[in-house]
PDB file of C-alpha atoms in Angstrom:
ATOM      1  CA  UNK I  19      30.442 -56.951 -50.852  1.00 51.00           C
ATOM      2  CA  UNK I  20      27.354 -56.139 -48.851  1.00 48.00           C
ATOM      3  CA  UNK I  21      29.117 -57.053 -45.604  1.00 49.00           C
ATOM      4  CA  UNK I  22      32.056 -54.862 -46.483  1.00 51.00           C
ATOM      5  CA  UNK I  23      29.879 -51.865 -47.310  1.00 53.00           C
ATOM      6  CA  UNK I  24      27.863 -52.294 -44.125  1.00 50.00           C
ATOM      7  CA  UNK I  25      30.910 -52.501 -41.912  1.00 47.00           C
ATOM      8  CA  UNK I  26      32.463 -49.512 -43.675  1.00 55.00           C
ATOM      9  CA  UNK I  27      29.327 -47.494 -42.991  1.00 52.00           C
ATOM     10  CA  UNK I  28      29.383 -48.604 -39.381  1.00 49.00           C
ATOM     11  CA  UNK I  29      33.058 -47.682 -39.014  1.00 52.00           C
ATOM     12  CA  UNK I  30      32.400 -44.217 -40.465  1.00 55.00           C
ATOM     13  CA  UNK I  31      29.621 -43.600 -37.978  1.00 49.00           C
ATOM     14  CA  UNK I  32      31.744 -44.904 -35.123  1.00 50.00           C
ATOM     15  CA  UNK I  33      34.519 -42.440 -35.976  1.00 51.00           C
ATOM     16  CA  UNK I  34      31.970 -39.668 -35.582  1.00 52.00           C
ATOM     17  CA  UNK I  35      30.674 -41.207 -32.364  1.00 49.00           C
ATOM     18  CA  UNK I  36      34.014 -40.632 -30.699  1.00 48.00           C
ATOM     19  CA  UNK I  37      33.318 -36.907 -30.968  1.00 48.00           C
ATOM     20  CA  UNK I  38      29.732 -37.260 -29.710  1.00 48.00           C
ATOM     21  CA  UNK I  39      28.062 -38.368 -26.497  1.00 46.00           C
ATOM     22  CA  UNK I  40      25.568 -40.997 -27.766  1.00 48.00           C
ATOM     23  CA  UNK I  41      27.767 -43.248 -29.886  1.00 50.00           C
ATOM     24  CA  UNK I  42      26.912 -46.523 -28.166  1.00 53.00           C
ATOM     25  CA  UNK I  43      23.216 -46.272 -28.948  1.00 52.00           C
ATOM     26  CA  UNK I  44      23.837 -45.377 -32.598  1.00 52.00           C
ATOM     27  CA  UNK I  45      26.354 -48.215 -32.883  1.00 51.00           C
ATOM     28  CA  UNK I  46      23.759 -50.700 -31.662  1.00 56.00           C
ATOM     29  CA  UNK I  47      21.123 -49.422 -34.058  1.00 50.00           C
ATOM     30  CA  UNK I  48      23.437 -49.396 -37.117  1.00 50.00           C
ATOM     31  CA  UNK I  49      24.606 -52.908 -36.309  1.00 54.00           C
ATOM     32  CA  UNK I  50      21.019 -54.078 -36.228  1.00 56.00           C
ATOM     33  CA  UNK I  51      20.268 -52.429 -39.577  1.00 55.00           C
ATOM     34  CA  UNK I  52      23.263 -54.151 -41.121  1.00 53.00           C
ATOM     35  CA  UNK I  53      21.931 -57.559 -40.027  1.00 49.00           C
ATOM     36  CA  UNK I  54      18.567 -56.750 -41.595  1.00 49.00           C
ATOM     37  CA  UNK I  55      20.231 -55.762 -44.878  1.00 53.00           C
ATOM     38  CA  UNK I  56      22.097 -59.092 -44.877  1.00 50.00           C
ATOM     39  CA  UNK I  57      18.841 -60.952 -44.328  1.00 52.00           C
ATOM     40  CA  UNK I  58      20.165 -62.573 -41.144  1.00 50.00           C
ATOM     41  CA  UNK I  59      17.323 -61.281 -38.940  1.00 50.00           C
ATOM     42  CA  UNK I  60      13.815 -59.944 -39.447  1.00 52.00           C
ATOM     43  CA  UNK I  61      13.055 -56.245 -39.375  1.00 52.00           C
ATOM     44  CA  UNK I  62      10.811 -56.607 -36.279  1.00 49.00           C
ATOM     45  CA  UNK I  63      13.796 -57.651 -34.212  1.00 46.00           C
ATOM     46  CA  UNK I  64      15.735 -54.462 -34.853  1.00 45.00           C
ATOM     47  CA  UNK I  65      13.423 -51.855 -33.361  1.00 47.00           C
ATOM     48  CA  UNK I  66      15.034 -49.329 -31.075  1.00 46.00           C
ATOM     49  CA  UNK I  67      11.952 -48.249 -29.230  1.00 46.00           C
ATOM     50  CA  UNK I  68      12.150 -44.666 -28.050  1.00 45.00           C
ATOM     51  CA  UNK I  69      15.205 -42.847 -29.334  1.00 44.00           C
ATOM     52  CA  UNK I  70      16.272 -42.026 -32.884  1.00 44.00           C
ATOM     53  CA  UNK I  71      19.009 -39.831 -34.259  1.00 40.00           C
ATOM     54  CA  UNK I  72      17.780 -36.478 -35.501  1.00 43.00           C
ATOM     55  CA  UNK I  73      19.476 -33.482 -37.044  1.00 42.00           C
ATOM     56  CA  UNK I  74      19.830 -31.832 -33.666  1.00 44.00           C
ATOM     57  CA  UNK I  75      20.705 -34.855 -31.529  1.00 44.00           C
ATOM     58  CA  UNK I  76      18.780 -37.600 -29.728  1.00 42.00           C
ATOM     59  CA  UNK I  77      15.316 -37.373 -28.265  1.00 45.00           C
ATOM     60  CA  UNK I  78      11.625 -37.672 -28.950  1.00 47.00           C
ATOM     61  CA  UNK I  79       9.475 -40.626 -29.911  1.00 48.00           C
ATOM     62  CA  UNK I  80       9.804 -42.219 -33.361  1.00 48.00           C
ATOM     63  CA  UNK I  81       6.858 -42.533 -35.710  1.00 51.00           C
ATOM     64  CA  UNK I  82       6.881 -45.955 -37.441  1.00 52.00           C
ATOM     65  CA  UNK I  83       7.733 -45.618 -41.122  1.00 50.00           C
ATOM     66  CA  UNK I  84       5.957 -47.312 -43.996  1.00 51.00           C
ATOM     67  CA  UNK I  85       7.286 -50.628 -45.304  1.00 53.00           C
ATOM     68  CA  UNK I  86       9.094 -51.448 -42.071  1.00 52.00           C
ATOM     69  CA  UNK I  87      11.516 -48.506 -42.214  1.00 52.00           C
ATOM     70  CA  UNK I  88      13.487 -47.185 -39.291  1.00 52.00           C
ATOM     71  CA  UNK I  89      11.000 -44.492 -38.340  1.00 51.00           C
ATOM     72  CA  UNK I  90      11.011 -40.681 -38.284  1.00 49.00           C
ATOM     73  CA  UNK I  91      11.769 -38.507 -35.280  1.00 48.00           C
ATOM     74  CA  UNK I  92       8.693 -36.488 -34.336  1.00 51.00           C
ATOM     75  CA  UNK I  93      10.005 -34.111 -31.668  1.00 52.00           C
ATOM     76  CA  UNK I  94      13.192 -32.335 -30.722  1.00 55.00           C
ATOM     77  CA  UNK I  95      14.935 -32.574 -27.339  1.00 57.00           C
ATOM     78  CA  UNK I  96      13.761 -30.131 -24.698  1.00 61.00           C
ATOM     79  CA  UNK I  97      16.186 -27.349 -24.022  1.00 65.00           C
ATOM     80  CA  UNK I  98      16.654 -25.979 -20.553  1.00 64.00           C
ATOM     81  CA  UNK I  99      15.136 -22.539 -20.247  1.00 67.00           C
ATOM     82  CA  UNK I 100      17.478 -19.884 -18.995  1.00 67.00           C
ATOM     83  CA  UNK I 101      16.309 -17.709 -16.157  1.00 65.00           C
ATOM     84  CA  UNK I 102      16.003 -14.021 -17.014  1.00 58.00           C
ATOM     85  CA  UNK I 103      18.901 -11.970 -15.771  1.00 50.00           C
ATOM     86  CA  UNK I 104      17.854  -9.595 -12.997  1.00 50.00           C
ATOM     87  CA  UNK I 105      19.205  -6.108 -13.210  1.00 48.00           C
ATOM     88  CA  UNK I 106      19.516  -3.813 -10.235  1.00 51.00           C
ATOM     89  CA  UNK I 107      18.168  -0.307 -10.339  1.00 45.00           C
ATOM     90  CA  UNK I 108      20.994   2.207 -10.234  1.00 49.00           C
ATOM     91  CA  UNK I 109      21.695   3.928  -6.957  1.00 53.00           C
ATOM     92  CA  UNK I 110      20.781   7.577  -7.404  1.00 59.00           C
ATOM     93  CA  UNK I 111      23.014  10.142  -5.769  1.00 73.00           C
ATOM     94  CA  UNK I 112      20.405  12.107  -3.787  1.00 83.00           C
ATOM     95  CA  UNK I 113      20.874  14.050  -0.580  1.00 89.00           C
ATOM     96  CA  UNK I 114      18.656  13.295   2.409  1.00 89.00           C
ATOM     97  CA  UNK I 115      16.803  16.578   1.842  1.00 91.00           C
ATOM     98  CA  UNK I 116      15.981  15.620  -1.743  1.00 92.00           C
ATOM     99  CA  UNK I 117      14.780  12.167  -0.699  1.00 94.00           C
ATOM    100  CA  UNK I 118      12.644  13.645   2.103  1.00 94.00           C
ATOM    101  CA  UNK I 119      11.106  16.178  -0.256  1.00 93.00           C
ATOM    102  CA  UNK I 120      10.097  13.360  -2.586  1.00 94.00           C
ATOM    103  CA  UNK I 121       8.856  11.414   0.442  1.00 94.00           C
ATOM    104  CA  UNK I 122       6.639  14.337   1.470  1.00 94.00           C
ATOM    105  CA  UNK I 123       4.912  14.240  -1.910  1.00 93.00           C
ATOM    106  CA  UNK I 124       4.701  10.442  -1.786  1.00 94.00           C
ATOM    107  CA  UNK I 125       3.042  10.144   1.654  1.00 94.00           C
ATOM    108  CA  UNK I 126       0.716  13.070   0.999  1.00 91.00           C
ATOM    109  CA  UNK I 127      -0.486  11.372  -2.203  1.00 91.00           C
ATOM    110  CA  UNK I 128      -0.819   7.768  -0.982  1.00 91.00           C
ATOM    111  CA  UNK I 129      -0.810   7.967   2.812  1.00 91.00           C
ATOM    112  CA  UNK I 130       1.278   5.757   5.063  1.00 93.00           C
ATOM    113  CA  UNK I 131      -0.658   2.527   4.483  1.00 89.00           C
ATOM    114  CA  UNK I 132      -1.130   3.080   0.771  1.00 88.00           C
ATOM    115  CA  UNK I 133       2.506   3.644  -0.122  1.00 84.00           C
ATOM    116  CA  UNK I 134       5.206   0.984   0.171  1.00 89.00           C
ATOM    117  CA  UNK I 135       8.932   1.683   0.193  1.00 89.00           C
ATOM    118  CA  UNK I 136       9.200  -0.543  -2.877  1.00 90.00           C
ATOM    119  CA  UNK I 137       6.746   1.697  -4.733  1.00 91.00           C
ATOM    120  CA  UNK I 138       8.615   4.786  -3.553  1.00 92.00           C
ATOM    121  CA  UNK I 139      11.924   3.325  -4.736  1.00 91.00           C
ATOM    122  CA  UNK I 140      10.323   2.578  -8.107  1.00 91.00           C
ATOM    123  CA  UNK I 141       9.185   6.193  -8.427  1.00 90.00           C
ATOM    124  CA  UNK I 142      12.612   7.433  -7.426  1.00 89.00           C
ATOM    125  CA  UNK I 143      14.388   5.009  -9.772  1.00 90.00           C
ATOM    126  CA  UNK I 144      16.500   3.352  -7.077  1.00 89.00           C
ATOM    127  CA  UNK I 145      16.991  -0.128  -5.629  1.00 88.00           C
ATOM    128  CA  UNK I 146      14.045  -1.353  -3.542  1.00 86.00           C
ATOM    129  CA  UNK I 147      16.293  -1.523  -0.445  1.00 90.00           C
ATOM    130  CA  UNK I 148      17.272   2.126  -0.794  1.00 91.00           C
ATOM    131  CA  UNK I 149      14.973   3.474   1.991  1.00 92.00           C
ATOM    132  CA  UNK I 150      15.727   0.674   4.440  1.00 92.00           C
ATOM    133  CA  UNK I 151      19.454   1.072   3.854  1.00 92.00           C
ATOM    134  CA  UNK I 152      19.373   4.835   4.418  1.00 92.00           C
ATOM    135  CA  UNK I 153      16.640   5.262   7.060  1.00 94.00           C
ATOM    136  CA  UNK I 154      16.286   1.809   8.613  1.00 93.00           C
ATOM    137  CA  UNK I 155      12.562   1.256   8.016  1.00 94.00           C
ATOM    138  CA  UNK I 156       9.452   2.698   6.442  1.00 94.00           C
ATOM    139  CA  UNK I 157       8.306   4.072   9.819  1.00 95.00           C
ATOM    140  CA  UNK I 158      11.651   5.801  10.402  1.00 95.00           C
ATOM    141  CA  UNK I 159      11.450   7.265   6.920  1.00 95.00           C
ATOM    142  CA  UNK I 160       7.935   8.607   7.602  1.00 96.00           C
ATOM    143  CA  UNK I 161       9.137  10.231  10.840  1.00 96.00           C
ATOM    144  CA  UNK I 162      12.045  11.841   9.004  1.00 96.00           C
ATOM    145  CA  UNK I 163       9.624  13.215   6.386  1.00 95.00           C
ATOM    146  CA  UNK I 164       7.394  14.712   9.109  1.00 95.00           C
ATOM    147  CA  UNK I 165      10.395  16.264  10.886  1.00 94.00           C
ATOM    148  CA  UNK I 166      11.613  17.687   7.596  1.00 93.00           C
ATOM    149  CA  UNK I 167       8.224  19.281   6.832  1.00 91.00           C
ATOM    150  CA  UNK I 168       7.591  20.639  10.335  1.00 89.00           C
ATOM    151  CA  UNK I 169      11.046  22.202  10.472  1.00 86.00           C
ATOM    152  CA  UNK I 170       9.747  24.839   8.046  1.00 79.00           C
ATOM    153  CA  UNK I 171       7.075  25.705  10.622  1.00 83.00           C
ATOM    154  CA  UNK I 172       9.175  25.819  13.794  1.00 86.00           C
ATOM    155  CA  UNK I 173      11.532  28.671  12.891  1.00 86.00           C
ATOM    156  CA  UNK I 174       8.872  31.189  11.698  1.00 89.00           C
ATOM    157  CA  UNK I 175       6.628  30.385  14.678  1.00 90.00           C
ATOM    158  CA  UNK I 176       9.522  30.900  17.085  1.00 90.00           C
ATOM    159  CA  UNK I 177       9.941  34.395  15.671  1.00 91.00           C
ATOM    160  CA  UNK I 178       6.203  35.102  15.972  1.00 92.00           C
ATOM    161  CA  UNK I 179       6.141  34.051  19.618  1.00 93.00           C
ATOM    162  CA  UNK I 180       9.019  36.400  20.399  1.00 91.00           C
ATOM    163  CA  UNK I 181       7.321  39.499  18.968  1.00 88.00           C
ATOM    164  CA  UNK I 182       7.288  42.344  21.476  1.00 91.00           C
ATOM    165  CA  UNK I 183       3.546  42.960  21.562  1.00 92.00           C
ATOM    166  CA  UNK I 184       0.512  42.368  23.729  1.00 93.00           C
ATOM    167  CA  UNK I 185      -1.156  38.982  23.838  1.00 94.00           C
ATOM    168  CA  UNK I 186      -3.788  39.767  21.201  1.00 93.00           C
ATOM    169  CA  UNK I 187      -1.218  41.004  18.695  1.00 92.00           C
ATOM    170  CA  UNK I 188       1.076  38.104  19.459  1.00 93.00           C
ATOM    171  CA  UNK I 189      -1.730  35.600  18.913  1.00 93.00           C
ATOM    172  CA  UNK I 190      -2.558  37.294  15.612  1.00 91.00           C
ATOM    173  CA  UNK I 191       1.060  37.023  14.495  1.00 92.00           C
ATOM    174  CA  UNK I 192       1.236  33.338  15.468  1.00 92.00           C
ATOM    175  CA  UNK I 193      -1.979  32.450  13.654  1.00 92.00           C
ATOM    176  CA  UNK I 194      -1.040  34.400  10.527  1.00 91.00           C
ATOM    177  CA  UNK I 195       2.376  32.714  10.402  1.00 90.00           C
ATOM    178  CA  UNK I 196       0.822  29.300  10.977  1.00 90.00           C
ATOM    179  CA  UNK I 197      -1.581  29.711   8.050  1.00 89.00           C
ATOM    180  CA  UNK I 198       1.072  31.169   5.778  1.00 87.00           C
ATOM    181  CA  UNK I 199       3.422  28.233   6.309  1.00 86.00           C
ATOM    182  CA  UNK I 200       0.550  25.760   5.956  1.00 84.00           C
ATOM    183  CA  UNK I 201      -0.325  27.282   2.584  1.00 82.00           C
ATOM    184  CA  UNK I 202       3.266  26.813   1.407  1.00 82.00           C
ATOM    185  CA  UNK I 203       3.480  23.170   2.535  1.00 84.00           C
ATOM    186  CA  UNK I 204       0.055  21.697   1.677  1.00 83.00           C
ATOM    187  CA  UNK I 205       1.523  18.161   1.589  1.00 88.00           C
ATOM    188  CA  UNK I 206       2.065  18.237   5.362  1.00 88.00           C
ATOM    189  CA  UNK I 207      -1.512  19.351   5.919  1.00 85.00           C
ATOM    190  CA  UNK I 208      -2.757  16.370   3.934  1.00 87.00           C
ATOM    191  CA  UNK I 209      -0.587  14.042   6.016  1.00 90.00           C
ATOM    192  CA  UNK I 210      -1.916  15.604   9.237  1.00 87.00           C
ATOM    193  CA  UNK I 211      -5.506  15.374   8.001  1.00 85.00           C
ATOM    194  CA  UNK I 212      -5.067  11.664   7.241  1.00 88.00           C
ATOM    195  CA  UNK I 213      -3.122  10.665  10.356  1.00 91.00           C
ATOM    196  CA  UNK I 214      -4.897  12.675  13.054  1.00 87.00           C
ATOM    197  CA  UNK I 215      -8.124  10.697  12.679  1.00 87.00           C
ATOM    198  CA  UNK I 216      -6.371   7.390  13.414  1.00 87.00           C
ATOM    199  CA  UNK I 217      -5.245   5.896  16.717  1.00 93.00           C
ATOM    200  CA  UNK I 218      -1.682   4.977  15.887  1.00 93.00           C
ATOM    201  CA  UNK I 219       1.901   5.529  16.928  1.00 94.00           C
ATOM    202  CA  UNK I 220       2.134   8.026  14.098  1.00 94.00           C
ATOM    203  CA  UNK I 221      -0.450  10.348  15.643  1.00 94.00           C
ATOM    204  CA  UNK I 222       1.404   9.971  18.964  1.00 95.00           C
ATOM    205  CA  UNK I 223       4.538  11.107  17.180  1.00 95.00           C
ATOM    206  CA  UNK I 224       2.779  14.121  15.645  1.00 93.00           C
ATOM    207  CA  UNK I 225       1.329  15.098  19.021  1.00 93.00           C
ATOM    208  CA  UNK I 226       4.602  14.793  20.919  1.00 92.00           C
ATOM    209  CA  UNK I 227       6.767  16.464  18.279  1.00 87.00           C
ATOM    210  CA  UNK I 228       4.363  19.136  17.096  1.00 88.00           C
ATOM    211  CA  UNK I 229       0.979  19.615  18.741  1.00 90.00           C
ATOM    212  CA  UNK I 230       2.085  19.537  22.374  1.00 92.00           C
ATOM    213  CA  UNK I 231       4.955  21.978  21.841  1.00 90.00           C
ATOM    214  CA  UNK I 232       2.704  24.393  19.939  1.00 90.00           C
ATOM    215  CA  UNK I 233      -0.030  24.342  22.564  1.00 91.00           C
ATOM    216  CA  UNK I 234       2.533  24.750  25.310  1.00 92.00           C
ATOM    217  CA  UNK I 235       3.257  28.215  23.962  1.00 93.00           C
ATOM    218  CA  UNK I 236      -0.257  29.157  22.796  1.00 94.00           C
ATOM    219  CA  UNK I 237      -2.123  28.113  25.946  1.00 94.00           C
ATOM    220  CA  UNK I 238      -0.599  30.737  28.332  1.00 94.00           C
ATOM    221  CA  UNK I 239      -1.413  33.520  25.839  1.00 95.00           C
ATOM    222  CA  UNK I 240      -4.985  32.294  25.457  1.00 94.00           C
ATOM    223  CA  UNK I 241      -5.386  31.882  29.225  1.00 95.00           C
ATOM    224  CA  UNK I 242      -4.407  35.507  29.860  1.00 95.00           C
ATOM    225  CA  UNK I 243      -6.789  36.691  27.153  1.00 94.00           C
ATOM    226  CA  UNK I 244      -9.633  34.649  28.661  1.00 94.00           C
ATOM    227  CA  UNK I 245      -8.816  35.921  32.137  1.00 94.00           C
ATOM    228  CA  UNK I 246      -9.020  39.500  30.888  1.00 93.00           C
ATOM    229  CA  UNK I 247     -12.355  38.850  29.203  1.00 92.00           C
ATOM    230  CA  UNK I 248     -11.035  39.505  25.714  1.00 92.00           C
ATOM    231  CA  UNK I 249     -11.505  35.898  24.659  1.00 92.00           C
ATOM    232  CA  UNK I 250     -14.448  33.632  25.433  1.00 91.00           C
ATOM    233  CA  UNK I 251     -13.501  30.837  27.809  1.00 92.00           C
ATOM    234  CA  UNK I 252     -13.232  27.689  25.749  1.00 91.00           C
ATOM    235  CA  UNK I 253     -11.572  24.283  26.295  1.00 93.00           C
ATOM    236  CA  UNK I 254      -8.078  23.858  24.946  1.00 90.00           C
ATOM    237  CA  UNK I 255      -9.141  21.236  22.375  1.00 90.00           C
ATOM    238  CA  UNK I 256     -11.725  23.665  20.954  1.00 91.00           C
ATOM    239  CA  UNK I 257      -9.075  26.373  20.790  1.00 90.00           C
ATOM    240  CA  UNK I 258      -6.719  24.061  18.931  1.00 89.00           C
ATOM    241  CA  UNK I 259      -9.491  23.048  16.511  1.00 87.00           C
ATOM    242  CA  UNK I 260     -10.356  26.697  15.897  1.00 88.00           C
ATOM    243  CA  UNK I 261      -6.742  27.483  15.078  1.00 87.00           C
ATOM    244  CA  UNK I 262      -5.752  24.375  13.116  1.00 85.00           C
ATOM    245  CA  UNK I 263      -8.994  23.712  11.241  1.00 83.00           C
ATOM    246  CA  UNK I 264      -8.569  26.468   8.637  1.00 84.00           C
ATOM    247  CA  UNK I 265      -4.972  25.356   8.019  1.00 81.00           C
ATOM    248  CA  UNK I 266      -6.164  21.836   7.226  1.00 76.00           C
ATOM    249  CA  UNK I 267      -8.847  23.324   4.975  1.00 75.00           C
ATOM    250  CA  UNK I 268      -6.066  24.777   2.831  1.00 75.00           C
ATOM    251  CA  UNK I 269      -5.404  21.236   1.587  1.00 75.00           C
ATOM    252  CA  UNK I 270      -8.863  20.926   0.064  1.00 78.00           C
ATOM    253  CA  UNK I 271      -7.711  22.381  -3.225  1.00 79.00           C
ATOM    254  CA  UNK I 272     -10.102  20.453  -5.469  1.00 82.00           C
ATOM    255  CA  UNK I 273     -13.284  21.455  -3.661  1.00 84.00           C
ATOM    256  CA  UNK I 274     -11.921  25.005  -3.306  1.00 84.00           C
ATOM    257  CA  UNK I 275     -11.276  25.141  -7.045  1.00 86.00           C
ATOM    258  CA  UNK I 276     -14.880  24.175  -7.685  1.00 90.00           C
ATOM    259  CA  UNK I 277     -15.907  26.974  -5.359  1.00 88.00           C
ATOM    260  CA  UNK I 278     -13.965  29.506  -7.402  1.00 88.00           C
ATOM    261  CA  UNK I 279     -10.349  29.420  -6.157  1.00 85.00           C
ATOM    262  CA  UNK I 280      -7.650  29.543  -8.802  1.00 85.00           C
ATOM    263  CA  UNK I 281      -6.094  26.119  -9.576  1.00 84.00           C
ATOM    264  CA  UNK I 282      -2.604  27.488  -8.842  1.00 83.00           C
ATOM    265  CA  UNK I 283      -2.908  30.590  -6.611  1.00 83.00           C
ATOM    266  CA  UNK I 284      -0.074  33.086  -6.832  1.00 85.00           C
ATOM    267  CA  UNK I 285       1.957  34.147  -3.799  1.00 82.00           C
ATOM    268  CA  UNK I 286      -0.163  37.305  -3.492  1.00 86.00           C
ATOM    269  CA  UNK I 287      -3.382  35.253  -3.650  1.00 85.00           C
ATOM    270  CA  UNK I 288      -2.117  32.892  -0.925  1.00 83.00           C
ATOM    271  CA  UNK I 289      -1.251  35.861   1.283  1.00 85.00           C
ATOM    272  CA  UNK I 290      -4.720  37.304   0.794  1.00 86.00           C
ATOM    273  CA  UNK I 291      -6.233  33.923   1.650  1.00 85.00           C
ATOM    274  CA  UNK I 292      -4.240  33.586   4.868  1.00 86.00           C
ATOM    275  CA  UNK I 293      -5.187  37.143   5.870  1.00 87.00           C
ATOM    276  CA  UNK I 294      -8.876  36.283   5.401  1.00 88.00           C
ATOM    277  CA  UNK I 295      -8.562  33.113   7.476  1.00 87.00           C
ATOM    278  CA  UNK I 296      -6.673  34.941  10.221  1.00 88.00           C
ATOM    279  CA  UNK I 297      -9.284  37.707  10.357  1.00 89.00           C
ATOM    280  CA  UNK I 298     -12.149  35.223  10.431  1.00 87.00           C
ATOM    281  CA  UNK I 299     -10.674  33.095  13.217  1.00 89.00           C
ATOM    282  CA  UNK I 300      -9.511  35.959  15.427  1.00 89.00           C
ATOM    283  CA  UNK I 301     -12.789  37.850  15.071  1.00 87.00           C
ATOM    284  CA  UNK I 302     -14.429  34.852  16.679  1.00 85.00           C
ATOM    285  CA  UNK I 303     -11.790  34.354  19.346  1.00 87.00           C
ATOM    286  CA  UNK I 304     -11.289  38.037  20.101  1.00 87.00           C
ATOM    287  CA  UNK I 305     -14.594  39.877  19.555  1.00 79.00           C
ATOM    288  CA  UNK I 306     -14.157  43.516  18.579  1.00 54.00           C
ATOM    289  CA  UNK I 307     -15.271  45.787  21.416  1.00 52.00           C
ATOM    290  CA  UNK I 308     -14.462  49.099  19.754  1.00 41.00           C
ATOM    291  CA  UNK I 309     -12.716  50.563  16.759  1.00 41.00           C
ATOM    292  CA  UNK I 310      -9.508  50.799  18.740  1.00 41.00           C
ATOM    293  CA  UNK I 311      -9.579  47.065  19.422  1.00 43.00           C
ATOM    294  CA  UNK I 312      -9.739  46.077  15.748  1.00 40.00           C
ATOM    295  CA  UNK I 313      -7.459  43.116  15.036  1.00 41.00           C
ATOM    296  CA  UNK I 314      -6.136  44.437  11.775  1.00 40.00           C
ATOM    297  CA  UNK I 315      -5.989  48.051  12.910  1.00 38.00           C
TER     298      UNK I 315
END
């Protein structure tokens, strides 16, 4: 009777084993337990050392049970951890002008070295390869941003240089236009202030694309004024510093605010500011000899 029951139990388990993957090991263990129940072998000879059947499958070390039992499974099998699924940032449909405008703010805030294209893409909400795909590299993107910003300066200055007036009036018009544009694009002034103190290919780019072309047109006017005695004779680098310095000072909004400037000056306030800077600079460059020679008339 005992033999029959034991073999029936074994057969039932074996029928389940055909649907599982570890039937052989369970078959061996159940056969051993049957021999123990029949008294044909001792319990110490039936140990299956490391693996026991648990509710969730095979695995883990068995803790010996009291009174020579089969043991209890102490741990569950380790499950393979799934890697998190990476999601790509959506490609945002932005024109080059929109991207460059955002880039102007980005480089003026963080500088070239402080801002990575990955960080810029994160701010813009696009894939981290977005800038490299569209512009080729971070350096190319920076150059495109500078060209975009300086384009707003070239057209108004071209008009100022073509004014039909004498050299003093023409210089006044150029300086006033220069300061007015600088006030409207303070981000570019911050970029210039940061880059022009460094010896890099970026300052070479600024000089070749911007400074040299501006001085090429200003220098003949200044030379004629110095020849006529209306302007003190000064080196060209001093002249450029005298003209560009106040424009760069327009970027110092925080210190200016502490000195009394409005946090967000209106268009009329900016115009008044540029008029003051123009008057101050040209009074030094073109000393007033008589009432008729007044810069502002």
